[in-house]
Coordinates of C-alpha atoms and ligand atoms in Angstrom, one line a residue:
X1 CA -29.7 6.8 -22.8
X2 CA -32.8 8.9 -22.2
X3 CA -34.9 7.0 -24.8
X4 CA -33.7 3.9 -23.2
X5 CA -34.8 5.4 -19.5
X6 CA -38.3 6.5 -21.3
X7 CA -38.7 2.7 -22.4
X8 CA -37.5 0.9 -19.6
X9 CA -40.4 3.0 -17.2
X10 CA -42.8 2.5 -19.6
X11 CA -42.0 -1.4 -19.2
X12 CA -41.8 -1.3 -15.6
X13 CA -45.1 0.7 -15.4
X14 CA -46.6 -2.2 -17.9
X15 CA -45.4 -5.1 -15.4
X16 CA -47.1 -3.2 -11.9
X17 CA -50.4 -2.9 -13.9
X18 CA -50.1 -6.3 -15.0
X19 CA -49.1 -7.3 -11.3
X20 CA -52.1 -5.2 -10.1
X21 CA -55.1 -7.1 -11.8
X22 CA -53.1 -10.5 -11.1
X23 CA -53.7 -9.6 -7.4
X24 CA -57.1 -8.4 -7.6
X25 CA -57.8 -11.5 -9.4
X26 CA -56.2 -13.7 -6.8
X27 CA -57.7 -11.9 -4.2
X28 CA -61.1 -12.6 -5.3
X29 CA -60.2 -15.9 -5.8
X30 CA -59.1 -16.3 -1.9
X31 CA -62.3 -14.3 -1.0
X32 CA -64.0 -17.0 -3.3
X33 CA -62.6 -19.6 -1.4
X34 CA -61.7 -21.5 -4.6
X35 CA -57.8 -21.6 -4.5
X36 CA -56.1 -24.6 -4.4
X37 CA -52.4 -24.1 -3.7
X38 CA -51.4 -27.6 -3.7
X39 CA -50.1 -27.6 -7.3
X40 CA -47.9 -24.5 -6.8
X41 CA -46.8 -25.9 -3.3
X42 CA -45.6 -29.1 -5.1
X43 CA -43.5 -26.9 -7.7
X44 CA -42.5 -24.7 -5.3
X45 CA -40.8 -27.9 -3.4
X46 CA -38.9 -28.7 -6.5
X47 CA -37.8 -25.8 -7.5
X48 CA -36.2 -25.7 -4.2
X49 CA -34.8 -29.1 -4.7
X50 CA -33.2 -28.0 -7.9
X51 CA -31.6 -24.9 -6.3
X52 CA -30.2 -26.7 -3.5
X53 CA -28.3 -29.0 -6.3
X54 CA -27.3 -25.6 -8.6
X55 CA -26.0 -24.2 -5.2
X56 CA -23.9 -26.8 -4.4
X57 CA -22.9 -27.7 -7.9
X58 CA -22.1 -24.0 -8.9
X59 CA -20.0 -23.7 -5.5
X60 CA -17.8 -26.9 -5.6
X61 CA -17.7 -25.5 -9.6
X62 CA -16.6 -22.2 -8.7
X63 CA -13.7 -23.2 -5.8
X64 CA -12.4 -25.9 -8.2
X65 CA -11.7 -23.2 -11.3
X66 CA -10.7 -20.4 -8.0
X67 CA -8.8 -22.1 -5.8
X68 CA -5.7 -22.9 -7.4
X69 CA -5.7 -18.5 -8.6
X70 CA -6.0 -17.9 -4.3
X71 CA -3.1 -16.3 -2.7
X72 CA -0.3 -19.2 -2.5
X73 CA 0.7 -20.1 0.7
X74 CA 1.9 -17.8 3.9
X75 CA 5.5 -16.8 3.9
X76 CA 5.2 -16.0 7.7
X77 CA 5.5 -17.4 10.9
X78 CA 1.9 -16.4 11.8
X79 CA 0.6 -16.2 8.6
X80 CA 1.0 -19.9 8.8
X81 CA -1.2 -20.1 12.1
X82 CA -4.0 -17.5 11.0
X83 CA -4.2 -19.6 7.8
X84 CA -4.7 -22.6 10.4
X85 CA -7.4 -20.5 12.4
X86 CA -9.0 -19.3 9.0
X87 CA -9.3 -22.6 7.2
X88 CA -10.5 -24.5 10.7
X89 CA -13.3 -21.8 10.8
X90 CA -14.1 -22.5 7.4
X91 CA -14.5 -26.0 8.0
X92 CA -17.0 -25.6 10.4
X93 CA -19.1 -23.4 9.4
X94 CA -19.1 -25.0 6.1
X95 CA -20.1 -28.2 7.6
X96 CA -23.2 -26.5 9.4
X97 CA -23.6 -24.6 6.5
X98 CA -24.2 -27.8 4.1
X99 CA -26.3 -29.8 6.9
X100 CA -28.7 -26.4 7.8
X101 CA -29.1 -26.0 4.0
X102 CA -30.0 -29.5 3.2
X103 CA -32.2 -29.6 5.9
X104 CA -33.8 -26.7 4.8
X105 CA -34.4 -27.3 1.0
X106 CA -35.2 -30.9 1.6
X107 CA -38.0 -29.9 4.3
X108 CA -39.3 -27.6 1.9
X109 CA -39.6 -30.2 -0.7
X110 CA -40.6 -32.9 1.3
X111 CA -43.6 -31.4 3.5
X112 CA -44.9 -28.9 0.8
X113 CA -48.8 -28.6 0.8
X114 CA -51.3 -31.6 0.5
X115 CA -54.6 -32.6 0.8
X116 CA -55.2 -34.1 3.7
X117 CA -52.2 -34.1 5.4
X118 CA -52.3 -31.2 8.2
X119 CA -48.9 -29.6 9.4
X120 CA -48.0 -30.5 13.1
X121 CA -48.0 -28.1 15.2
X122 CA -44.6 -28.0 16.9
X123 CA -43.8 -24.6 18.9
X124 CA -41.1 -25.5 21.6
X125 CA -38.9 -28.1 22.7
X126 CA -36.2 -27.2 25.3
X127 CA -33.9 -30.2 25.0
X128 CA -33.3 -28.5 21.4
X129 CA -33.2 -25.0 22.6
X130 CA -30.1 -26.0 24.7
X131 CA -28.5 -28.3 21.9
X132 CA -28.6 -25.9 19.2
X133 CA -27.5 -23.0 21.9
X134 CA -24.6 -24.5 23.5
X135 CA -23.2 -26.4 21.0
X136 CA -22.4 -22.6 18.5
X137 CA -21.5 -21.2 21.9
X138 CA -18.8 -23.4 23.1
X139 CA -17.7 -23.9 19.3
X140 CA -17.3 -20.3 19.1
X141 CA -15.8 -19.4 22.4
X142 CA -12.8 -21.7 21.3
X143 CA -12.4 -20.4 18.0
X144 CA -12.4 -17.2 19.4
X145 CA -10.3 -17.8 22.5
X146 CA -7.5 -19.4 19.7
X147 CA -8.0 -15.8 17.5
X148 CA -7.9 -14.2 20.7
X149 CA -4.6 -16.3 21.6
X150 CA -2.9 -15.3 17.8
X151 CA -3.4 -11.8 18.0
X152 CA -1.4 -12.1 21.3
X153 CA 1.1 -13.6 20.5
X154 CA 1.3 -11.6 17.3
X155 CA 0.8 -8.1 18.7
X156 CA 2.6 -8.7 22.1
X157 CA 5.8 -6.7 22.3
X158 CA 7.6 -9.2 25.1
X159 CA 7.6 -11.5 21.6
X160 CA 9.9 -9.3 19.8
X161 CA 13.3 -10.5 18.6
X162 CA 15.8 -7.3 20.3
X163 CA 17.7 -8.0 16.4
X164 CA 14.3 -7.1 14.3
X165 CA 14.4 -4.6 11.5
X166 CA 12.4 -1.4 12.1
X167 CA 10.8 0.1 8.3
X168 CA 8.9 2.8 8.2
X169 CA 5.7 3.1 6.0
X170 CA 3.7 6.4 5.5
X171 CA 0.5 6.1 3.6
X172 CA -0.4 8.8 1.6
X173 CA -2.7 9.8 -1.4
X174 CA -1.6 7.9 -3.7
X175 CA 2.1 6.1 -2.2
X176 CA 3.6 4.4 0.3
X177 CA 6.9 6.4 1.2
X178 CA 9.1 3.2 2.7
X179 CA 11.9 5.0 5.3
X180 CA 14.6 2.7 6.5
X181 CA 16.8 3.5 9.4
X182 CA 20.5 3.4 7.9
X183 CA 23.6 2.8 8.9
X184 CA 23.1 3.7 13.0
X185 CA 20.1 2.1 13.0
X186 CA 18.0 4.9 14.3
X187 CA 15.3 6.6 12.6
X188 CA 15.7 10.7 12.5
X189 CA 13.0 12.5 14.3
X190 CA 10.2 13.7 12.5
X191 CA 7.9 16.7 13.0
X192 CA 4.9 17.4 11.7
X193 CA 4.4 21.1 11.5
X194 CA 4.3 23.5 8.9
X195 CA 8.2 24.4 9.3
X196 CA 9.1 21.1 8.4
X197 CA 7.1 19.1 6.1
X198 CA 7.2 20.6 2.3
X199 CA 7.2 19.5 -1.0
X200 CA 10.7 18.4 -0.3
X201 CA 10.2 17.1 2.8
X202 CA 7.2 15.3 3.1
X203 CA 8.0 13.4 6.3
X204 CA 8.9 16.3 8.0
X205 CA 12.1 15.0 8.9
X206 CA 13.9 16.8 11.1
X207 CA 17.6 17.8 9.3
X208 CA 19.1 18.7 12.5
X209 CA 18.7 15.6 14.1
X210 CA 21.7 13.7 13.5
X211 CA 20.0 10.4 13.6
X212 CA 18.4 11.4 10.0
X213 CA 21.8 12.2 8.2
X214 CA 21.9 8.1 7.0
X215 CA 17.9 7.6 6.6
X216 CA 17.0 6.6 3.4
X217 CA 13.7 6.1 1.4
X218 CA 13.5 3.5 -0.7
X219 CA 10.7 2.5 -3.4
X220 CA 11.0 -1.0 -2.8
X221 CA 10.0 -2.7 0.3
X222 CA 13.5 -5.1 1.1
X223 CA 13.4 -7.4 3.4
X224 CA 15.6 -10.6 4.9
X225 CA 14.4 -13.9 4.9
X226 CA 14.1 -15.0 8.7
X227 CA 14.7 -11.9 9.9
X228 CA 11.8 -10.5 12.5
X229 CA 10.8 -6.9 11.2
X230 CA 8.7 -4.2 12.9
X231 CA 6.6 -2.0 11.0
X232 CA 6.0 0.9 11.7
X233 CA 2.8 2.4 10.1
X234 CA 1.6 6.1 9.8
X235 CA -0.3 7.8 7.3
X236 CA -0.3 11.4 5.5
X237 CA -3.7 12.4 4.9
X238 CA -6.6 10.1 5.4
X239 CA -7.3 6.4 6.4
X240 CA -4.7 3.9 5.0
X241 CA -4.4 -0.2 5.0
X242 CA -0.9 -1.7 5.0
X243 CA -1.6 -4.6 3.5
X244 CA 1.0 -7.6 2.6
X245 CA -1.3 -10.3 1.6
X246 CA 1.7 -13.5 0.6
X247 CA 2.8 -12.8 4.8
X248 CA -1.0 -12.2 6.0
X249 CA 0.0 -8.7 7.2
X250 CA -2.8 -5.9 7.1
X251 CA -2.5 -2.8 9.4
X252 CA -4.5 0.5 9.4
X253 CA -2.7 3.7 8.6
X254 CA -4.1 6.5 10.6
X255 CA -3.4 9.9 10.6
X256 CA -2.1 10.9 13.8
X257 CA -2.2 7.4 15.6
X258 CA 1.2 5.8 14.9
X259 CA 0.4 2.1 14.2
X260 CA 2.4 -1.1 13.7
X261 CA 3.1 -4.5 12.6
X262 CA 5.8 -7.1 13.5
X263 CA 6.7 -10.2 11.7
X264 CA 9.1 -12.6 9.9
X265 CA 9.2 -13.1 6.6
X266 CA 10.2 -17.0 5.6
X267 CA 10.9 -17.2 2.1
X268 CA 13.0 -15.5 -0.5
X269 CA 11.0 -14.3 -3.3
X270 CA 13.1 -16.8 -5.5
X271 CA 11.8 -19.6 -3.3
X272 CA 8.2 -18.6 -3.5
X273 CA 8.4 -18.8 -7.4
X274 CA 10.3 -22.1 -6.7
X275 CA 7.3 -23.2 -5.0
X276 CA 5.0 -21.6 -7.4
X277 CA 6.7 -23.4 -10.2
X278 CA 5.3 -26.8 -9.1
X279 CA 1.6 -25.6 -9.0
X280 CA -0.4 -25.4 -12.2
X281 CA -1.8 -22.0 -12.2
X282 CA 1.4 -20.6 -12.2
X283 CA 2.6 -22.8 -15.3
X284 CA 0.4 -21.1 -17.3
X285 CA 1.4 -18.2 -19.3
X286 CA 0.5 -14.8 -18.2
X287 CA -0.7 -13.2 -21.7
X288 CA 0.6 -9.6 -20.6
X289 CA 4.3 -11.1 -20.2
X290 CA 4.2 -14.4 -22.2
X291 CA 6.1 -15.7 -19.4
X292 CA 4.8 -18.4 -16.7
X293 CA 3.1 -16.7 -14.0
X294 CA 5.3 -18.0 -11.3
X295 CA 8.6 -16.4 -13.4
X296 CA 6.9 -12.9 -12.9
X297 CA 5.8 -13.6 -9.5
X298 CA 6.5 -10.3 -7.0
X299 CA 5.1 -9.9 -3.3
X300 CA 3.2 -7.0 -3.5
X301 CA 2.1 -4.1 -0.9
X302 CA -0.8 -2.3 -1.2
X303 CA -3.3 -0.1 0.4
X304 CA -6.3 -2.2 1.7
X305 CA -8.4 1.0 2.5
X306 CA -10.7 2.5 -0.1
X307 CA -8.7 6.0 0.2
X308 CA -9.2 8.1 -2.7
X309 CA -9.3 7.6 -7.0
X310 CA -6.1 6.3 -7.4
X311 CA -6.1 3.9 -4.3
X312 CA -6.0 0.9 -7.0
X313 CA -2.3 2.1 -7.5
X314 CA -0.7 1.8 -4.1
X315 CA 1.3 -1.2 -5.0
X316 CA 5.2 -1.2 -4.2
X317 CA 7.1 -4.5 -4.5
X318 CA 8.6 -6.4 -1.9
X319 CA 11.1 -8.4 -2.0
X320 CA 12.6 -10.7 0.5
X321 CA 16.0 -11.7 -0.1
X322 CA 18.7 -13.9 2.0
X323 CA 21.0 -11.4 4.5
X324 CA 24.0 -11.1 2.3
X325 CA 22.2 -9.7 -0.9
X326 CA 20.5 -7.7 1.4
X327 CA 23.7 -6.1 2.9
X328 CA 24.9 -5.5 -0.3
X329 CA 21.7 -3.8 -1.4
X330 CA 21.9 -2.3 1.6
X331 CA 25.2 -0.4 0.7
X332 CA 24.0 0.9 -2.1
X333 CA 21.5 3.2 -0.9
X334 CA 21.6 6.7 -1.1
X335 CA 20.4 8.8 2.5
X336 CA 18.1 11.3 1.7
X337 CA 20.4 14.1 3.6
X338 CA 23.2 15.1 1.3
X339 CA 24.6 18.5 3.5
X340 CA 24.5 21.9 1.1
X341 CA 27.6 21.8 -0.5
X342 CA 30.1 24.3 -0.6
X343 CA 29.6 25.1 -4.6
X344 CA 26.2 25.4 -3.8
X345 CA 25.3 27.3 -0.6
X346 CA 21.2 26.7 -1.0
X347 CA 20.0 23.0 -1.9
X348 CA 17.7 23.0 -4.4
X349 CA 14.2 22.1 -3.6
X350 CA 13.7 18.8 -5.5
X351 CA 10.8 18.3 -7.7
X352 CA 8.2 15.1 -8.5
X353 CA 8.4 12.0 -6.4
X354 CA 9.4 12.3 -3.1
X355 CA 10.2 8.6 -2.3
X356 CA 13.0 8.7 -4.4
X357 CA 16.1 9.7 -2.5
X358 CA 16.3 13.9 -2.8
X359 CA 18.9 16.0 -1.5
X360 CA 17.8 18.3 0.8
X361 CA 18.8 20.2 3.5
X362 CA 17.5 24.0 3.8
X363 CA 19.8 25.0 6.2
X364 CA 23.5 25.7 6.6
Ligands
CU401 CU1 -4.6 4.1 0.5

């Protein structure tokens, strides 16, 4: 490694002494008065032409072999309008984007240095001024007034179904602990003090509150098709991102500030690899599991926030099912209380990972 840094500076140190003289050498040319720059000009000007065409070429390249690996479509009621908003915005600033950068390349090419052709001097024209001022600004001002509109609608409470689901997700280094309400309904309190959050108790739930006694943790993120569900977001130690990229769901987790998210998922995980099924991507064979990729198709959560060396492996599964396999999933969850039993007058404090269900209870 150290030979190869020796080598590489004595390189580098060659191509500044060569770059050194070429300047001196140029500038006594331009002192001379004997440079002609019409030749390079003229290069220059195709050059330019030809990486206009590589652009282009490499990008319509590059979104034909992408596109069909993208996320598949939304399985949300508002993932299905940002993805409106998002592919609208797209549209127009690709359209300026292809007009400004022919323009540009072409002018470049076109009116490169000749002999005697002068450039015209053109410094200000306010009819243009106003066009190219306006135009961005009112386009802008409705794409941002819709955006604006969408996160309304998303984030305002009045919008709430009274029947939505309430999860509870707590970031943490490196896991998302998933708490669901139970049987009643109501989430147990929590505090956050020294008393109550351990090893074993890493929420800090609060054992005396009776609302906690059917709480359970799960390590899968369940959810019902068509069924509004609030989540709410929290997170252990540093910054978090609940992100749920199939229902265009991303949320910071912040220590202290209790965030969330509210939404309805719209398709079974079974009908998303139904759908899946009919798109070629997913025909292929995934090498790892030498099945097609839509048969091995999960929704996935994961942490959207650079938050420490193993934030890579915040991934938890969801899955969205139809009510009824829900309920009965439902029923066979274990709450994290489980009273002291009589056998045993101390619970013992349960080891490893603490989003699987542990009993626990350090009173009584
Ligand atoms: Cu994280």
């Amino acid at each position: 490694m150290i030979a190869f840094l020796i080598f590489a500076t004595v390189v580098l140190l060659f191509v500044v002494l060569v770059l050194i003289a070429r300047a001196s050498e140029l500038t006594a040319d331009l002192k001379s008065g004997k440079v002609d720059y019409t030749n390079q000009s003229k290069w220059n000007g195709y050059f330019l032409l030809i990486s206009l065409v590589v652009m282009f070429v490499g990008s319509a390249i590059s979104f034909k072999v992408l596109a069909p690996v993208m996320i598949p479509k939304a399985a949300s009621i508002h993932g299905v309008n940002t993805d409106y908003l998002f592919n609208l915005t797209m549209l127009i600033i690709g359209v300026v984007f292809v007009l400004t950068q022919i323009a540009l390349f072409w002018f470049a090419y076109r009116y490169n240095e000749s002999h005697g052709h002068e450039a015209y001097f053109y410094p200000h024209n306010n009819t243009l001024e106003i066009i190219w001022t306006v135009i961005p600004s009112v386009v802008l001002v409705v794409l941002i007034t819709m955006g604006m509109y969408e996160w309304m609608r998303i984030f305002n409470p009045d919008n709430r179904d009274k029947n939505m689901m309430v999860v509870e997700a707590t970031g943490k280094q490196f896991n998302w602990m998933l708490r669901y309400s139970g049987k009643d309904g109501k989430f147990g309190e929590r505090i956050i003090d020294q008393a109550h959050v351990s090893p074993t108790n890493e929420l800090g739930i609060n054992w005396e509150d009776a609302k906690s006694h059917d709480d359970f943790m799960s390590d899968k993120l369940y959810l019902v098709k068509n069924k509004p569900v609030l989540m709410k977001l929290g997170a252990q130690d540093v910054l978090h991102s609940f992100f749920l990229p199939h229902f265009r769901v991303k949320m910071d987790c912040v220590p202290g500030i209790p965030t969330e998210f509210y939404f309805v998922p719209t398709m079974t995980t079974v009908e998303m690899q139904d759908y899946l099924k009919t798109q070629p991507w997913w025909q292929t064979i995934n090498p790892e599991s030498g099945q097609p990729r839509w048969q091995t198709f999960k929704y996935e959560l994961a942490c959207a926030e650079l938050c420490g060396k193993s934030h890579y492996g915040m991934q938890r599964d969801v899955v969205v099912v139809e009510q009824k396999e829900y309920d009965e999933w439902l029923a066979k969850q274990t709450p994290m209380y489980a009273p002291a039993t009589i056998e045993e007058p101390k619970a013992e404090a349960a080891k490893g990972d603490s989003v699987k269900p542990t009993a626990m209870l350090e009173k009584k």
